[in-house]
Every structure is written in C-alpha cells, then in structure tokens.
Amino acid sequence: MSWSKTAQLIADQWDRGSIPTHYAQHATASASDAVHETLAGMRDEAAEGTEQAVGQLDQMAALSAAVDSLANSLARGDRQKMLSAAEEVRSAGDRLGSSQ
Amino acid sequence: MKKLLEISLGIVTSVGGFLEAGSLATAVQAGAAYRYGLVWAIVLGTICLAFLVEMAGRFAAVSKHTIADGIRERFGFNFFLVPLVAILLVNLLMLAAELGGVALALQLATGWSYQVWAIPVAFAMWLLLWKGTFGIIEKGVSMLGLVTVCFIVAALMLHPPWKDVARGLIPSVSEPEPAKYWFMAVNILGASISPYLFFFYSAGAIEDKWDDGYLGVNRVIAGLGMSFGGVIAAAVLVVAALIFAGAGITQIESYDQIALILTPVFGFWGFVLFCASLGIACLGAGLELALGQGYLVAQAFGWEWGEDLPPKQDPGFSLTYTVFIAVAAIPIAAGLDPLKITIITMGLTALVLPLGVVPFLFLMNDERYVKEHRNGWISNIAVIVIIGIGFILALVSLPLQLLGGT
C-alpha cells in the first residue's frame, strides 16, 4: 500500500511541477515493480489457500493495473491520462483498504 | 576571541556534518512507520554521542594520543586487532552506503543511474583526500552541510503537534510490529553513535594540535554541536511523520520515496534541497569515513599519518584510504541498493560499538593518559547504559528482523 500511496504523491507533485519528469518516471516505475512484487506474493498465498489473500487478489490486481497505467502515462508525458490513472490508483487503494 | 571563533566554527561543522546516509534514512523510516514514537532513540543516541565526542577530544588534548593509539598501547596490538577489524568492516559498509548516497543524489538530479556515478564519485572523493587538507575536509564540506538545516525549517513550517512529539520522548511498548520498532530504534542508535565519529574526532584533535587549553572549547563543541545536530535528525523524523505517514506511506524502502520528503513544503526547491542535502551530507561523511580508515590502520601499525602531509610522506595512510574507497565503490557500481546497505550497517554498528567503546572507557579512567581529567561517574554510567541498551536491542532485534518476525 505504501508504494501505491507513493505513486499518488509522485503524480500529485509532478502535476504541480515540484519534481522533474525523469525522477517521476523512474520512481513510478519503481512503484509499479514493488506493487507487482506484492501482487505476486499475494498470488502465491492465494494458491496456498490463504483466505485473506484469496479475498483481496482481485482488488490487488486492480491496484497493480492502475499503478502500471499511471507509470505508463507518466513515461509518455500524458498529463490527462496520468491524472485519471492517479484517481484510479486512489479508488483501487481505497477498495483494497476497506477489504482488509 | 580566537577561542570563540573556534567554538563557533566547531559547532557549525558539527551541525553541518551531523546528518549522513544512516541518520537520514533511519529517521525517515522511523517517522513514516511510527510517527513520533522513536524520537527518544534520536535523543538517547545524541546524548551518548555528545559524551563520547567530548571524551575523544579530552583524551586527545590531554594525552596527545588518538583513541586507536591509546587502545593499542594500553592493551597491546593483539587485543586491538579485534575492535580494529570489526570497526574497519562496519566502516567499509558505511563508506559504501555514503558513496551510494552521493551517487543517488546525482541520479535524482540528472536521471543517470547511481551505478554510473559510483566510480566518478569514488574518484572525486579520493582526489579531494589526495589533494585536500584536513581543514578543507573537516570544515569545508561540513559548512556546505548546513544545507541540512532546511529540515528544521520544513518541520517548523508544517506545525507539528508538539505534544505528540514530546510523547515520543518515552519509548513505547505497545507499538505495532514490536520487532520492527526495536530494530528501528537500534538502527537509529547505530546511526547516531557510529564509532568512526569519535575515532575521527580524536584524530582531528591531534591534527589540529589541541592541548589542555582546548578542554573548554571541546566541551562546548561536543555539547552544543551534537545537540543541534540531533535536532536536525529529529526534524527529519518529524517531517517524515507529517509528509509520509500523513499520506499513508508507512513503509520506506527506497530513496525514490525519500526524495519526496521536502517537495510538499518547498515545491521544486524542496527537491533541489533534498538532492543537495543527501549529496553533501553523504560526501562529508564518506570523506571522514575514508580518512578514518586511513587513521585507524596507520595508527594500528604505527605508520606516519596526517591529512596535511603530502601522500609521499605517509604512503601507508594514503594507500589505505585509496583502497577502502575503491572497494566501497564496487557494491554500488554492481547495483546493490545503498538504502539496504545503510540499514543493515546501522544495526551491525550497534552490535560492534562495545568493542570500541569499552576499551576507550578504560583509557578515560586511566590517570596515565588523562591525568586529573578522568571521567566522572555520570559520563561513565551514561555511556555504559546507552551502549548496553543498543547492544542488547541489536542482539535481540537483529535476528528477529532478519528472520522476518514481528
């Protein structure tokens, strides 16, 4: 969750012009990798039958896809798509948070 | 007037040189994960460091020995080998972390990977030591390090809840994930009380030719300089609590996250200030660590040493820091994460601290070295208790944390 929140903060700060684009791109790519790792771990746990992981797998996958979309739109420098991806990260994160 | 100038300069260099990769990273992680719950660890570490630095200066001024010289002479070379090897290894890891910190600051500023910067940074460090004087290393870089005062400004601008901050002065036994909490406390203590700091300080006092007349200067510099430095580290923790924990970022695993710490307060200049703070603080600490390795080895083997001497007059000393810088650059160039190196090293530092501090305490109570300026019971007890706490916490929490326990 910390990495998805980091991705949101990066998007917000980039939109305000507070951080350079090269850093924002690199940091969101790191966030994307970290969320992928968490998702992979959760998939393993779900495969072992851990109830909580099974219940949260879909929300985690949605969060991961949203962070990917944010990183991709930032890599392309597409501000509009990045802002809507940041919103999607926020709501996917909220859904995951409420299921915990 | 001259003494007053020296005191001011000493305090300024202590403040500017206080923050480095370890104290920065551990304070950010602690603030994000436990808000103000680990302020006490910074306070405890700073108190202990102030005592140790004061002792190191007093020892050098009165005995005209560095700590390493004293331990070797008093206990023999074979005994000294144990703390020497342990401290050299921990310092080497710390040097790699600082070198990585400078490389990361350059990555943040330019977009080029820190791996690319590892060798140029190592070369720049070496060149500064090869060509520079002790004054440039000690005072020049530390003066630039005053940029880290921006964390105090940021903390004040964010209007922290001071009552909550004050509550953090007392350790808590009810924090979530207790193994992580105590591991972070150990890391903060390790970052605050790194052995290289007081070993380096005693060598610096010899380089600056201190005598009995400097005891007052030394006391003021150790007390005020370290206290102000501790305030900077506490400010980093407070800002991290407000920015990161406030945004729901409780786990800090990368400098990519830490780099955001000042931007919500200062905008783009926050990013610039962070890069400058990280780069300068790590450069200063890296130079001191590399010099410290040279001092330790040269003093252990009785070689000629002195940063103000041309390298051809102290070849062993110069070769030592050259080799350590080159070796420290390898893991960074190979892509090891500097933050991970930093965190592991801080825990190990707390574990090896007694090896350097206990024999030093014996020296500080030996009239043959410090004459009538022996330690009082307050100094002895304060240092023994804090080092003991750090050691026991490290012994318990390091394995728990490495095994992934909570």
Coordinates of C-alpha atoms in Angstrom, one line a residue:
Chain A
M1 CA 0.0 0.0 0.0
S2 CA 2.9 2.4 0.8
W3 CA 4.1 2.2 -2.8
S4 CA 0.7 2.9 -4.3
K5 CA 0.4 5.9 -2.0
T6 CA 3.9 6.9 -3.1
A7 CA 2.8 6.7 -6.7
Q8 CA -0.1 9.0 -5.9
L9 CA 2.2 11.5 -4.2
I10 CA 4.5 11.4 -7.1
A11 CA 1.7 12.1 -9.5
D12 CA 0.5 15.0 -7.4
Q13 CA 4.0 16.5 -7.1
W14 CA 4.7 16.1 -10.8
D15 CA 1.4 17.7 -11.7
R16 CA 2.4 20.7 -9.5
G17 CA 5.8 20.9 -11.2
S18 CA 7.6 20.1 -7.9
I19 CA 9.7 17.2 -9.2
P20 CA 11.5 16.6 -12.5
T21 CA 10.0 14.3 -15.1
H22 CA 13.0 11.9 -15.2
Y23 CA 12.6 11.3 -11.4
A24 CA 8.8 10.9 -11.6
Q25 CA 9.2 8.4 -14.4
H26 CA 11.9 6.4 -12.5
A27 CA 10.1 6.5 -9.2
T28 CA 6.7 5.4 -10.6
A29 CA 8.4 2.5 -12.4
S30 CA 9.9 1.5 -9.0
A31 CA 6.4 1.8 -7.5
S32 CA 5.0 -0.4 -10.3
D33 CA 7.7 -3.1 -9.7
A34 CA 7.1 -3.0 -6.0
V35 CA 3.3 -3.4 -6.4
H36 CA 3.9 -6.3 -8.9
E37 CA 6.0 -8.0 -6.3
T38 CA 3.3 -7.7 -3.7
L39 CA 0.7 -9.0 -6.1
A40 CA 2.9 -12.0 -7.0
G41 CA 3.3 -12.7 -3.2
M42 CA -0.4 -12.5 -2.8
R43 CA -1.0 -14.9 -5.7
D44 CA 1.3 -17.4 -4.0
E45 CA -0.5 -17.0 -0.8
A46 CA -3.9 -17.4 -2.5
A47 CA -2.6 -20.5 -4.3
E48 CA -1.7 -22.0 -0.9
G49 CA -5.3 -21.3 0.1
T50 CA -4.8 -18.3 2.5
E51 CA -8.3 -16.9 2.9
Q52 CA -7.4 -13.2 3.2
A53 CA -5.2 -13.4 0.1
V54 CA -8.0 -15.1 -2.0
G55 CA -10.4 -12.3 -0.9
Q56 CA -8.1 -9.5 -1.8
L57 CA -6.5 -10.8 -5.0
D58 CA -8.9 -9.0 -7.4
Q59 CA -8.5 -5.7 -5.6
M60 CA -4.7 -6.0 -5.6
A61 CA -4.7 -6.8 -9.3
A62 CA -6.8 -3.8 -10.0
L63 CA -4.4 -1.6 -7.9
S64 CA -1.4 -3.0 -9.7
A65 CA -3.0 -2.3 -13.1
A66 CA -3.8 1.3 -12.0
V67 CA -0.2 1.9 -10.9
D68 CA 1.0 0.4 -14.2
S69 CA -1.3 2.8 -16.1
L70 CA 0.0 5.7 -14.0
A71 CA 3.6 4.8 -14.7
N72 CA 3.0 4.3 -18.4
S73 CA 1.1 7.6 -18.8
L74 CA 3.9 9.4 -17.0
A75 CA 6.5 7.7 -19.2
R76 CA 4.6 9.1 -22.2
G77 CA 4.2 12.5 -20.5
D78 CA 0.4 12.3 -20.9
R79 CA -0.8 14.5 -18.1
Q80 CA -4.5 13.9 -18.6
K81 CA -4.2 10.1 -18.6
M82 CA -1.8 10.3 -15.7
L83 CA -4.3 12.3 -13.6
S84 CA -7.1 9.9 -14.3
A85 CA -4.8 6.9 -13.5
A86 CA -3.8 8.6 -10.2
E87 CA -7.6 8.8 -9.4
E88 CA -7.9 5.1 -10.3
V89 CA -5.0 4.3 -8.0
R90 CA -6.7 6.2 -5.2
S91 CA -10.0 4.4 -5.6
A92 CA -8.4 0.9 -6.1
G93 CA -6.3 1.5 -3.0
D94 CA -9.4 2.5 -1.0
R95 CA -11.2 -0.6 -2.2
L96 CA -8.3 -2.8 -1.1
G97 CA -8.0 -0.9 2.2
S98 CA -11.7 -1.5 3.0
S99 CA -11.4 -5.2 2.2
Q100 CA -8.6 -5.6 4.8
Chain B
M1 CA 38.4 35.9 20.5
K2 CA 40.3 33.1 18.8
K3 CA 38.7 30.6 21.1
L4 CA 35.2 32.0 20.4
L5 CA 35.8 31.7 16.7
E6 CA 37.0 28.1 17.1
I7 CA 33.9 27.3 19.2
S8 CA 31.6 28.8 16.6
L9 CA 33.4 27.0 13.8
G10 CA 33.4 23.8 15.7
I11 CA 29.7 24.0 16.4
V12 CA 28.9 24.9 12.8
T13 CA 31.0 22.0 11.5
S14 CA 29.4 19.6 14.0
V15 CA 25.9 20.7 12.9
G16 CA 26.7 20.6 9.2
G17 CA 28.4 17.2 9.5
F18 CA 25.8 15.5 11.7
L19 CA 23.4 14.2 9.1
E20 CA 24.6 11.4 6.8
A21 CA 23.0 8.5 4.9
G22 CA 22.4 6.4 8.1
S23 CA 20.9 9.1 10.3
L24 CA 18.8 10.4 7.4
A25 CA 17.4 7.0 6.3
T26 CA 16.7 5.7 9.8
A27 CA 15.0 8.9 10.8
V28 CA 12.8 8.9 7.7
Q29 CA 11.9 5.2 8.1
A30 CA 11.1 5.7 11.8
G31 CA 8.9 8.8 11.2
A32 CA 7.0 7.1 8.4
A33 CA 6.4 3.9 10.3
Y34 CA 5.9 5.2 13.9
R35 CA 5.4 8.9 13.5
Y36 CA 7.0 10.4 16.6
G37 CA 7.3 7.1 18.5
L38 CA 11.1 6.9 18.1
V39 CA 12.2 10.5 18.9
W40 CA 13.6 9.1 22.2
A41 CA 16.1 6.9 20.2
I42 CA 17.5 10.0 18.5
V43 CA 17.7 11.9 21.8
L44 CA 19.4 8.9 23.5
G45 CA 21.9 8.5 20.6
T46 CA 22.7 12.2 20.6
I47 CA 23.4 12.3 24.3
C48 CA 25.7 9.3 24.1
L49 CA 27.5 10.7 21.1
A50 CA 28.0 14.1 22.8
F51 CA 29.6 12.3 25.8
L52 CA 31.8 10.1 23.5
V53 CA 32.9 13.1 21.4
E54 CA 33.7 15.1 24.4
M55 CA 35.7 12.2 25.8
A56 CA 37.5 11.7 22.5
G57 CA 38.5 15.4 22.4
R58 CA 39.6 15.4 26.0
F59 CA 41.6 12.3 25.6
A60 CA 43.5 13.6 22.6
A61 CA 44.1 17.1 24.1
V62 CA 45.4 15.7 27.4
S63 CA 47.2 12.5 26.4
K64 CA 48.3 13.6 22.9
H65 CA 47.1 10.2 21.7
T66 CA 44.3 9.3 19.3
I67 CA 41.9 6.7 20.7
A68 CA 43.4 4.0 18.4
D69 CA 46.9 4.8 19.6
G70 CA 45.8 4.6 23.2
I71 CA 44.0 1.3 22.9
R72 CA 46.9 -0.3 21.0
E73 CA 49.4 1.0 23.6
R74 CA 47.4 0.2 26.7
F75 CA 46.0 -3.3 25.7
G76 CA 48.6 -4.4 23.1
F77 CA 48.3 -5.0 19.4
N78 CA 46.7 -8.4 19.6
F79 CA 43.8 -7.1 21.7
F80 CA 43.4 -4.1 19.5
L81 CA 43.1 -6.3 16.4
V82 CA 39.6 -7.4 17.4
P83 CA 38.0 -3.9 17.6
L84 CA 40.1 -2.8 14.7
V85 CA 38.9 -5.5 12.3
A86 CA 35.2 -5.1 13.4
I87 CA 35.3 -1.3 13.1
L88 CA 37.1 -1.4 9.8
L89 CA 34.5 -3.7 8.3
V90 CA 31.5 -1.8 9.6
N91 CA 33.1 1.5 8.4
L92 CA 33.7 0.0 5.0
L93 CA 30.0 -0.9 4.7
M94 CA 29.1 2.6 5.9
L95 CA 31.5 4.1 3.4
A96 CA 29.8 2.2 0.6
A97 CA 26.4 3.5 1.9
E98 CA 27.7 7.1 1.9
L99 CA 29.2 6.7 -1.5
G100 CA 25.9 5.3 -2.7
G101 CA 24.1 8.3 -1.1
V102 CA 26.2 10.7 -3.2
A103 CA 25.6 8.6 -6.3
L104 CA 21.9 8.5 -5.6
A105 CA 21.7 12.3 -5.2
L106 CA 23.4 12.6 -8.6
Q107 CA 20.9 10.1 -10.0
L108 CA 18.0 12.1 -8.7
A109 CA 19.5 15.3 -10.1
T110 CA 20.4 14.0 -13.5
G111 CA 18.4 10.9 -14.2
W112 CA 21.6 8.8 -14.8
S113 CA 21.7 5.6 -12.7
Y114 CA 23.6 5.7 -9.4
Q115 CA 25.6 2.8 -10.7
V116 CA 27.1 5.0 -13.4
W117 CA 28.0 7.6 -10.8
A118 CA 29.7 5.2 -8.4
I119 CA 33.2 5.3 -9.9
P120 CA 33.3 9.1 -10.6
V121 CA 32.1 9.8 -7.1
A122 CA 34.8 7.4 -5.7
F123 CA 37.4 9.2 -7.8
A124 CA 36.2 12.6 -6.7
M125 CA 36.4 11.5 -3.0
W126 CA 39.8 10.1 -3.5
L127 CA 41.0 13.3 -5.3
L128 CA 39.7 15.5 -2.5
L129 CA 41.6 13.5 0.1
W130 CA 44.7 13.2 -2.0
K131 CA 44.9 16.9 -2.8
G132 CA 43.0 18.5 0.0
T133 CA 43.9 19.4 3.6
F134 CA 42.3 18.5 6.8
G135 CA 40.7 21.9 7.1
I136 CA 39.0 21.6 3.7
I137 CA 37.7 18.1 4.5
E138 CA 36.6 18.9 8.1
K139 CA 35.3 22.5 7.8
G140 CA 34.6 23.0 4.1
V141 CA 32.3 20.1 3.5
S142 CA 30.6 20.5 6.9
M143 CA 29.9 24.1 6.2
L144 CA 28.2 23.1 3.0
G145 CA 26.3 20.5 5.1
L146 CA 24.5 23.4 6.8
V147 CA 22.0 23.0 3.9
T148 CA 20.5 20.2 6.0
V149 CA 19.1 22.9 8.3
C150 CA 16.3 23.0 5.7
F151 CA 14.7 20.0 7.6
I152 CA 14.3 22.2 10.7
V153 CA 12.7 24.9 8.6
A154 CA 10.4 22.4 7.0
A155 CA 9.4 20.9 10.4
L156 CA 8.6 24.3 11.7
M157 CA 6.6 25.3 8.6
L158 CA 4.5 22.1 8.9
H159 CA 3.4 23.0 12.5
P160 CA 3.8 19.5 14.1
P161 CA 1.7 18.6 17.1
W162 CA 4.3 19.3 19.7
K163 CA 2.5 17.3 22.5
D164 CA 2.7 14.2 20.3
V165 CA 6.3 14.9 19.5
A166 CA 7.0 15.2 23.3
R167 CA 5.2 11.9 23.9
G168 CA 7.8 10.3 21.6
L169 CA 10.5 11.0 24.1
I170 CA 9.3 8.0 26.1
P171 CA 9.8 4.5 24.5
S172 CA 6.5 2.7 23.8
V173 CA 5.9 -1.0 24.4
S174 CA 2.6 -1.0 22.6
E175 CA 3.6 -0.1 19.1
P176 CA 2.5 -2.4 16.3
E177 CA 5.2 -4.8 14.9
P178 CA 7.4 -4.6 18.0
A179 CA 10.4 -6.4 16.4
K180 CA 10.4 -3.7 13.7
Y181 CA 10.0 -0.9 16.2
W182 CA 13.0 -2.0 18.3
F183 CA 15.1 -2.8 15.2
M184 CA 14.5 0.7 14.0
A185 CA 15.5 2.0 17.5
V186 CA 18.7 0.0 17.2
N187 CA 19.3 1.4 13.7
I188 CA 18.9 5.0 15.0
L189 CA 21.3 4.4 17.8
G190 CA 23.8 2.8 15.4
A191 CA 23.4 5.8 13.0
S192 CA 23.9 8.3 15.9
I193 CA 26.8 6.6 17.6
S194 CA 28.9 5.4 14.8
P195 CA 32.4 4.6 16.1
Y196 CA 34.1 6.4 13.2
L197 CA 32.7 9.7 14.6
F198 CA 34.6 9.7 17.9
F199 CA 37.7 7.9 16.5
F200 CA 37.8 10.6 13.8
Y201 CA 37.2 13.4 16.3
S202 CA 40.2 12.3 18.4
A203 CA 42.4 12.1 15.3
G204 CA 41.2 15.5 14.2
A205 CA 42.1 17.0 17.6
I206 CA 45.6 15.7 17.1
E207 CA 45.7 17.1 13.5
D208 CA 44.6 20.4 14.9
K209 CA 47.3 20.2 17.7
W210 CA 44.9 20.5 20.7
D211 CA 46.3 20.7 24.2
D212 CA 44.9 21.2 27.7
G213 CA 43.8 24.7 26.8
Y214 CA 41.2 23.3 24.4
L215 CA 39.2 21.4 27.0
G216 CA 36.6 24.1 27.4
V217 CA 36.3 24.6 23.6
N218 CA 35.9 20.8 23.3
R219 CA 33.2 20.6 25.9
V220 CA 31.1 23.4 24.2
I221 CA 31.6 21.9 20.7
A222 CA 30.6 18.4 21.8
G223 CA 27.6 19.6 23.8
L224 CA 26.1 22.3 21.6
G225 CA 27.3 20.9 18.2
M226 CA 26.0 17.4 18.8
S227 CA 22.7 18.7 20.3
F228 CA 22.0 20.9 17.3
G229 CA 22.9 18.0 15.0
G230 CA 20.5 15.8 16.9
V231 CA 17.8 18.5 16.4
I232 CA 18.3 18.1 12.6
A233 CA 17.9 14.4 12.8
A234 CA 14.7 14.8 14.9
A235 CA 13.4 17.3 12.4
V236 CA 13.9 14.8 9.6
L237 CA 11.8 12.3 11.6
V238 CA 9.1 14.9 12.3
V239 CA 8.9 15.9 8.6
A240 CA 8.7 12.2 7.6
A241 CA 5.9 11.6 10.1
L242 CA 3.9 14.5 8.7
I243 CA 4.6 14.0 5.0
F244 CA 4.8 10.2 4.6
A245 CA 2.8 8.8 7.5
G246 CA 0.3 11.6 6.8
A247 CA -0.1 10.4 3.2
G248 CA -0.4 6.8 4.3
I249 CA 3.2 5.9 3.3
T250 CA 4.3 3.9 6.3
Q251 CA 6.9 1.7 4.7
I252 CA 10.0 3.4 3.2
E253 CA 12.1 1.0 1.1
S254 CA 13.9 3.3 -1.4
Y255 CA 15.4 6.7 -1.8
D256 CA 12.9 7.1 -4.6
Q257 CA 10.4 7.6 -1.9
I258 CA 12.6 9.6 0.5
A259 CA 13.2 12.2 -2.3
L260 CA 9.7 13.4 -1.9
I261 CA 10.1 14.4 1.7
L262 CA 10.6 18.2 1.1
T263 CA 8.6 18.9 -2.0
P264 CA 5.1 19.2 -0.3
V265 CA 6.7 22.0 1.8
F266 CA 9.1 23.8 -0.6
G267 CA 7.8 22.7 -4.1
F268 CA 10.6 22.2 -6.7
W269 CA 13.2 23.8 -4.4
G270 CA 12.3 21.0 -1.9
F271 CA 13.6 18.5 -4.5
V272 CA 16.7 20.5 -5.1
L273 CA 17.3 20.9 -1.3
F274 CA 16.9 17.2 -0.8
C275 CA 19.4 16.3 -3.5
A276 CA 21.8 18.8 -2.1
S277 CA 21.3 17.6 1.5
L278 CA 21.8 14.0 0.6
G279 CA 24.8 14.6 -1.7
I280 CA 26.7 16.9 0.6
A281 CA 25.9 15.1 3.8
C282 CA 27.0 11.8 2.3
L283 CA 30.1 13.3 0.7
G284 CA 31.2 14.8 4.0
A285 CA 30.6 11.5 5.9
G286 CA 32.2 9.5 3.2
L287 CA 35.3 11.6 3.3
E288 CA 35.5 11.4 7.1
L289 CA 35.0 7.6 6.9
A290 CA 37.7 7.1 4.3
L291 CA 40.1 9.3 6.3
G292 CA 39.1 7.5 9.4
Q293 CA 40.0 4.2 7.9
G294 CA 43.4 5.6 7.0
Y295 CA 43.9 6.9 10.5
L296 CA 42.9 3.6 12.1
V297 CA 45.1 1.4 10.0
A298 CA 48.1 3.8 10.2
Q299 CA 47.8 4.2 13.9
A300 CA 47.4 0.4 14.4
F301 CA 50.6 -0.3 12.6
G302 CA 52.5 2.8 13.8
W303 CA 52.8 4.4 10.4
E304 CA 53.2 8.1 9.6
W305 CA 49.8 9.7 9.2
G306 CA 48.2 13.1 8.7
E307 CA 45.9 14.6 6.1
D308 CA 48.0 17.7 5.8
L309 CA 51.1 15.7 4.9
P310 CA 51.8 15.1 1.2
P311 CA 50.9 11.4 0.3
K312 CA 54.6 10.5 -0.4
Q313 CA 55.3 11.3 3.3
D314 CA 52.6 8.9 4.6
P315 CA 52.2 6.3 1.8
G316 CA 50.6 3.7 4.0
F317 CA 48.0 6.1 5.2
S318 CA 47.2 7.3 1.7
L319 CA 47.2 3.8 0.3
T320 CA 44.7 2.7 2.9
Y321 CA 42.0 5.3 2.2
T322 CA 42.6 4.8 -1.6
V323 CA 42.0 1.0 -1.2
F324 CA 38.9 1.4 1.0
I325 CA 37.3 4.0 -1.3
A326 CA 37.9 1.7 -4.3
V327 CA 36.5 -1.4 -2.5
A328 CA 33.4 0.6 -1.3
A329 CA 32.6 1.7 -4.8
I330 CA 32.3 -2.0 -6.0
P331 CA 28.9 -2.9 -4.5
I332 CA 27.4 0.4 -5.6
A333 CA 28.7 0.1 -9.1
A334 CA 27.3 -3.5 -9.1
G335 CA 23.9 -2.2 -8.2
L336 CA 23.4 -3.1 -4.6
D337 CA 20.8 -0.9 -3.0
P338 CA 22.5 1.8 -0.9
L339 CA 19.5 2.1 1.4
K340 CA 19.6 -1.6 2.2
I341 CA 23.4 -1.4 2.8
T342 CA 22.7 1.6 5.1
I343 CA 20.0 -0.2 7.2
I344 CA 22.0 -3.4 7.7
T345 CA 25.1 -1.5 8.6
M346 CA 23.4 0.6 11.2
G347 CA 22.2 -2.5 13.1
L348 CA 25.7 -4.0 12.9
T349 CA 27.2 -0.8 14.2
A350 CA 25.2 -1.0 17.4
L351 CA 26.4 -4.6 17.8
V352 CA 30.1 -3.7 17.4
L353 CA 30.0 -0.5 19.4
P354 CA 31.1 -2.0 22.7
L355 CA 34.2 -3.4 21.1
G356 CA 35.5 0.2 20.6
V357 CA 33.8 2.0 23.5
V358 CA 34.6 -0.3 26.4
P359 CA 38.4 -0.2 26.0
F360 CA 38.1 3.6 25.4
L361 CA 36.3 3.9 28.7
F362 CA 39.2 2.2 30.4
L363 CA 41.5 4.8 28.8
M364 CA 39.3 7.6 30.0
N365 CA 39.6 6.4 33.6
D366 CA 43.4 5.8 33.4
E367 CA 45.4 8.6 35.0
R368 CA 48.5 7.7 33.0
Y369 CA 46.6 9.1 29.9
V370 CA 44.2 11.7 31.1
K371 CA 45.9 12.8 34.3
E372 CA 43.4 14.6 36.5
H373 CA 40.9 14.8 33.7
R374 CA 39.4 11.4 34.2
N375 CA 35.8 10.6 33.5
G376 CA 33.2 11.4 36.2
W377 CA 30.7 8.8 37.2
I378 CA 28.0 10.5 35.1
S379 CA 30.0 10.1 31.8
N380 CA 30.8 6.5 32.6
I381 CA 27.3 5.5 33.5
A382 CA 25.6 7.4 30.7
V383 CA 27.8 5.8 28.0
I384 CA 27.7 2.3 29.5
V385 CA 23.9 2.3 29.9
I386 CA 23.3 3.6 26.3
I387 CA 25.8 1.4 24.6
G388 CA 24.5 -1.5 26.7
I389 CA 20.9 -0.8 25.6
G390 CA 22.0 -0.5 22.0
F391 CA 23.9 -3.8 22.2
I392 CA 21.1 -5.8 23.8
L393 CA 18.5 -4.4 21.5
A394 CA 20.7 -5.2 18.5
L395 CA 21.3 -8.7 19.8
V396 CA 17.6 -9.4 20.2
S397 CA 16.0 -7.5 17.3
L398 CA 18.5 -8.1 14.5
P399 CA 17.9 -11.9 14.3
L400 CA 14.1 -11.3 14.7
Q401 CA 14.1 -8.8 11.9
L402 CA 16.3 -10.8 9.6
L403 CA 14.0 -13.8 10.2
G404 CA 11.0 -11.6 9.3
G405 CA 9.4 -11.8 12.8
T406 CA 7.3 -9.1 14.2

